[in-house]
Amino acid sequence: MMLTRAYLESGLLQKAIAEAGLGMHLLSEAELQSSIQQTLARQKPNSDIWLFAYGSLIWNPIFHFAEYRTGTIYGLHRRFCLWTPLGRGTPENPGLVLGLDRGGSCRGVAYRIAAANVMTELTIVWRREMIVGSYVPTWVKFYHDRQVVEAIAFVVNRHRSGYAGNISFDATVDTLATAKGQLGSSADYLFQTVDGLISVGIKDKPLLRLRDRVLTKQKLLLKKSDVRSQKSE
């Protein structure tokens, strides 16, 4: 299933998480709106907002924006550091999705949301990214050519149980190669992110290496499955 704007507007995502019985605390609509207002408090009223994307918001943004730019933020890097027991995995085999974690730098896309649409569009984004408080909305400096703009970025919340910590490269490969959930597989999330980054001129070498290893792992698992099937016949 593809995550769509209509799906978020309908509240079906919240319903799906609640019905899964995973014990996650879902932020209410009032809590989401409060979080948005707190994040925007440092900005001038009725001003455009920039939003930094580093993962699925690049290849499936859903929200409406006026323009986008590619550039870099510093002090944070893109990493598979967030467990997902529903969207891209199951409670028995949780998947992994991206977050911004401490250190390094990250090339990505900054979207400008027009002032008149800020609350409507950020509400869509918050229902998608903040529904269980997995991220901390953080203002970052986004460098594009010789220009610098302030943008909102979703940094992984290290204090939530979903934070994967210092998960090893091999464990990340194993998870991405096998986990599947209601929104698809963790592998597809990785592949779509790599393709989305390439489409805007960004080649993330760690993600490219990870993609190659996941593809190799999937081929190996498929070969083993075929051998078992042949032996059982």
Coordinates of C-alpha atoms in Angstrom, one line a residue:
M1 CA 0.0 0.0 0.0
M2 CA 1.3 3.5 -0.9
L3 CA 1.1 6.1 1.7
T4 CA -1.1 8.9 0.3
R5 CA -2.4 12.3 1.3
A6 CA -6.0 10.9 1.5
Y7 CA -4.8 8.2 3.9
L8 CA -3.3 10.7 6.3
E9 CA -6.3 13.1 6.0
S10 CA -8.7 10.3 6.9
G11 CA -7.0 9.4 10.1
L12 CA -6.5 5.8 8.9
L13 CA -2.9 5.7 9.9
Q14 CA -3.7 6.5 13.5
K15 CA -6.5 3.9 13.4
A16 CA -4.1 1.2 12.0
I17 CA -1.5 1.9 14.7
A18 CA -4.1 1.8 17.4
E19 CA -5.7 -1.4 16.2
A20 CA -2.3 -3.1 15.9
G21 CA -2.1 -3.2 19.7
L22 CA 1.6 -2.3 19.9
G23 CA 1.3 -0.2 23.0
M24 CA 2.5 2.9 21.2
H25 CA 1.4 6.3 22.5
L26 CA -0.3 8.1 19.7
L27 CA -0.2 11.8 19.7
S28 CA -3.7 13.3 19.6
E29 CA -4.6 15.9 17.0
A30 CA -4.3 18.6 19.7
E31 CA -0.8 17.4 20.6
L32 CA 0.2 17.4 17.0
Q33 CA -1.0 21.0 16.5
S34 CA 0.7 22.0 19.7
S35 CA 4.0 20.5 18.4
I36 CA 3.6 22.4 15.1
Q37 CA 3.0 25.7 17.0
Q38 CA 6.0 25.2 19.3
T39 CA 8.2 24.5 16.3
L40 CA 7.0 27.6 14.4
A41 CA 7.3 29.9 17.5
R42 CA 10.7 31.1 16.4
Q43 CA 9.5 32.1 13.0
K44 CA 7.9 35.3 12.0
P45 CA 4.1 35.0 11.6
N46 CA 2.8 34.5 8.1
S47 CA 6.1 33.5 6.6
D48 CA 7.2 30.8 4.2
I49 CA 8.7 27.6 5.8
W50 CA 11.5 25.4 4.6
L51 CA 11.3 21.6 5.3
F52 CA 14.3 19.4 5.0
A53 CA 13.8 15.9 3.4
Y54 CA 16.4 13.1 3.5
G55 CA 14.3 9.9 3.0
S56 CA 10.7 9.1 1.9
L57 CA 9.8 12.8 1.8
I58 CA 12.0 13.0 -1.3
W59 CA 10.3 10.3 -3.3
N60 CA 6.8 10.6 -1.8
P61 CA 6.4 14.1 -0.3
I62 CA 2.6 14.1 -0.4
F63 CA 2.4 17.7 0.9
H64 CA 2.2 20.7 -1.4
F65 CA 5.3 23.0 -1.8
A66 CA 6.2 26.0 -3.9
E67 CA 9.8 25.0 -4.8
Y68 CA 12.6 22.7 -3.7
R69 CA 16.4 22.9 -3.6
T70 CA 19.2 20.4 -3.0
G71 CA 21.8 21.1 -0.5
T72 CA 23.5 20.0 2.8
I73 CA 23.0 20.2 6.5
Y74 CA 25.8 19.7 9.0
G75 CA 26.0 17.9 12.4
L76 CA 23.5 15.3 11.4
H77 CA 23.6 12.3 9.1
R78 CA 21.1 10.0 7.4
R79 CA 21.0 6.5 9.0
F80 CA 18.7 3.5 9.4
C81 CA 18.2 4.0 13.1
L82 CA 14.4 3.7 13.7
W83 CA 12.5 0.4 14.2
T84 CA 9.1 0.1 12.5
P85 CA 6.9 -2.8 13.7
L86 CA 4.0 -1.9 11.4
G87 CA 4.6 0.2 8.3
R88 CA 7.7 -1.5 6.9
G89 CA 7.8 -4.5 9.3
T90 CA 5.9 -6.6 11.8
P91 CA 6.1 -7.0 15.6
E92 CA 7.8 -10.4 14.9
N93 CA 10.2 -8.9 12.4
P94 CA 10.4 -5.1 12.7
G95 CA 11.7 -3.1 9.8
L96 CA 14.0 -0.1 9.7
V97 CA 13.5 3.4 8.4
L98 CA 15.7 6.4 8.2
G99 CA 16.3 9.1 10.7
L100 CA 18.8 11.9 11.2
D101 CA 21.3 11.0 13.9
R102 CA 24.2 12.8 15.5
G103 CA 27.4 13.6 13.6
G104 CA 28.5 14.1 10.0
S105 CA 26.5 15.8 7.3
C106 CA 23.6 15.0 5.1
R107 CA 22.7 16.0 1.5
G108 CA 19.0 16.2 0.8
V109 CA 16.2 18.4 -0.4
A110 CA 14.6 21.5 1.2
Y111 CA 11.0 22.3 0.2
R112 CA 9.6 25.8 0.6
I113 CA 6.0 25.8 1.8
A114 CA 4.1 29.0 1.0
A115 CA 3.0 31.0 4.1
A116 CA -0.7 30.6 3.2
N117 CA -0.3 26.8 3.2
V118 CA 2.0 26.3 6.2
M119 CA -0.5 25.0 8.7
T120 CA -2.4 22.8 6.3
E121 CA 0.7 21.2 4.9
L122 CA 2.6 20.9 8.1
T123 CA -0.5 19.1 9.6
I124 CA -0.1 16.5 6.9
V125 CA 3.6 16.1 7.5
W126 CA 3.1 15.9 11.3
R127 CA 0.4 13.2 11.0
R128 CA 2.9 11.3 9.0
E129 CA 6.2 11.8 10.9
M130 CA 5.2 12.7 14.4
I131 CA 2.2 10.4 15.2
V132 CA 4.1 8.4 17.7
G133 CA 6.8 10.9 18.6
S134 CA 9.7 9.1 16.9
Y135 CA 11.3 12.3 15.8
V136 CA 12.2 15.7 17.2
P137 CA 11.3 18.6 14.9
T138 CA 14.6 20.6 14.8
W139 CA 15.6 23.8 13.0
V140 CA 18.8 23.3 10.9
K141 CA 20.8 25.4 8.6
F142 CA 20.4 24.2 5.0
Y143 CA 23.2 25.2 2.6
H144 CA 22.3 25.6 -1.0
D145 CA 25.1 27.0 -3.3
R146 CA 26.1 30.1 -1.4
Q147 CA 22.7 30.6 0.3
V148 CA 21.7 29.4 3.8
V149 CA 18.1 29.0 4.9
E150 CA 16.6 27.8 8.2
A151 CA 14.6 24.5 7.7
I152 CA 12.7 22.1 9.8
A153 CA 14.3 18.6 10.0
F154 CA 13.0 15.5 11.7
V155 CA 15.8 14.2 14.0
V156 CA 15.5 10.7 15.5
N157 CA 14.2 10.8 19.1
R158 CA 16.9 8.8 20.9
H159 CA 14.7 8.5 24.0
R160 CA 12.0 6.5 22.3
S161 CA 12.0 2.7 22.4
G162 CA 12.0 2.6 18.6
Y163 CA 15.5 4.1 18.4
A164 CA 17.8 1.3 17.0
G165 CA 21.0 2.7 18.6
N166 CA 24.3 1.4 17.3
I167 CA 22.9 -1.4 15.1
S168 CA 25.6 -3.1 13.1
F169 CA 25.8 -2.9 9.3
D170 CA 25.2 -6.7 9.0
A171 CA 22.1 -6.5 11.2
T172 CA 20.8 -3.6 9.2
V173 CA 21.3 -5.6 6.0
D174 CA 19.5 -8.6 7.4
T175 CA 16.5 -6.5 8.6
L176 CA 16.2 -4.5 5.3
A177 CA 16.4 -7.7 3.3
T178 CA 13.6 -9.5 5.2
A179 CA 11.2 -7.1 6.9
K180 CA 7.8 -6.3 5.3
G181 CA 4.8 -4.4 6.6
Q182 CA 1.5 -2.7 5.6
L183 CA 3.3 0.0 3.6
G184 CA 5.7 -2.5 1.9
S185 CA 9.1 -3.8 2.5
S186 CA 12.1 -2.2 4.2
A187 CA 14.1 -3.1 1.1
D188 CA 11.8 -1.2 -1.2
Y189 CA 12.0 1.8 1.2
L190 CA 15.8 1.7 0.8
F191 CA 15.6 1.3 -3.0
Q192 CA 13.1 4.1 -3.5
T193 CA 15.2 6.4 -1.3
V194 CA 18.4 5.7 -3.3
D195 CA 16.4 6.3 -6.6
G196 CA 14.8 9.4 -5.2
L197 CA 18.2 10.8 -4.2
I198 CA 19.7 10.0 -7.6
S199 CA 16.8 11.7 -9.3
V200 CA 17.8 15.0 -7.6
G201 CA 21.5 14.5 -8.3
I202 CA 22.6 13.0 -5.0
K203 CA 24.6 9.8 -4.8
D204 CA 24.8 8.6 -1.2
K205 CA 27.7 6.1 -1.1
P206 CA 26.8 4.5 2.2
L207 CA 23.2 3.9 1.0
L208 CA 24.5 2.6 -2.4
R209 CA 26.7 0.1 -0.6
L210 CA 23.8 -0.9 1.6
R211 CA 21.5 -1.3 -1.4
D212 CA 24.1 -3.6 -3.0
R213 CA 24.4 -5.8 0.1
V214 CA 20.7 -6.0 0.6
L215 CA 20.2 -7.1 -3.0
T216 CA 22.9 -9.8 -2.6
K217 CA 21.3 -10.9 0.7
Q218 CA 17.9 -11.2 -1.0
K219 CA 19.3 -13.3 -3.8
L220 CA 21.0 -15.6 -1.3
L221 CA 17.7 -16.0 0.7
L222 CA 15.8 -16.7 -2.5
K223 CA 18.3 -19.3 -3.6
K224 CA 18.1 -21.0 -0.2
S225 CA 14.3 -21.0 -0.4
D226 CA 14.4 -22.6 -3.8
V227 CA 16.7 -25.3 -2.6
R228 CA 14.4 -26.1 0.4
S229 CA 11.4 -26.2 -2.0
Q230 CA 13.2 -28.7 -4.3
K231 CA 14.1 -30.9 -1.3
S232 CA 10.5 -31.0 -0.1
E233 CA 9.1 -32.1 -3.5

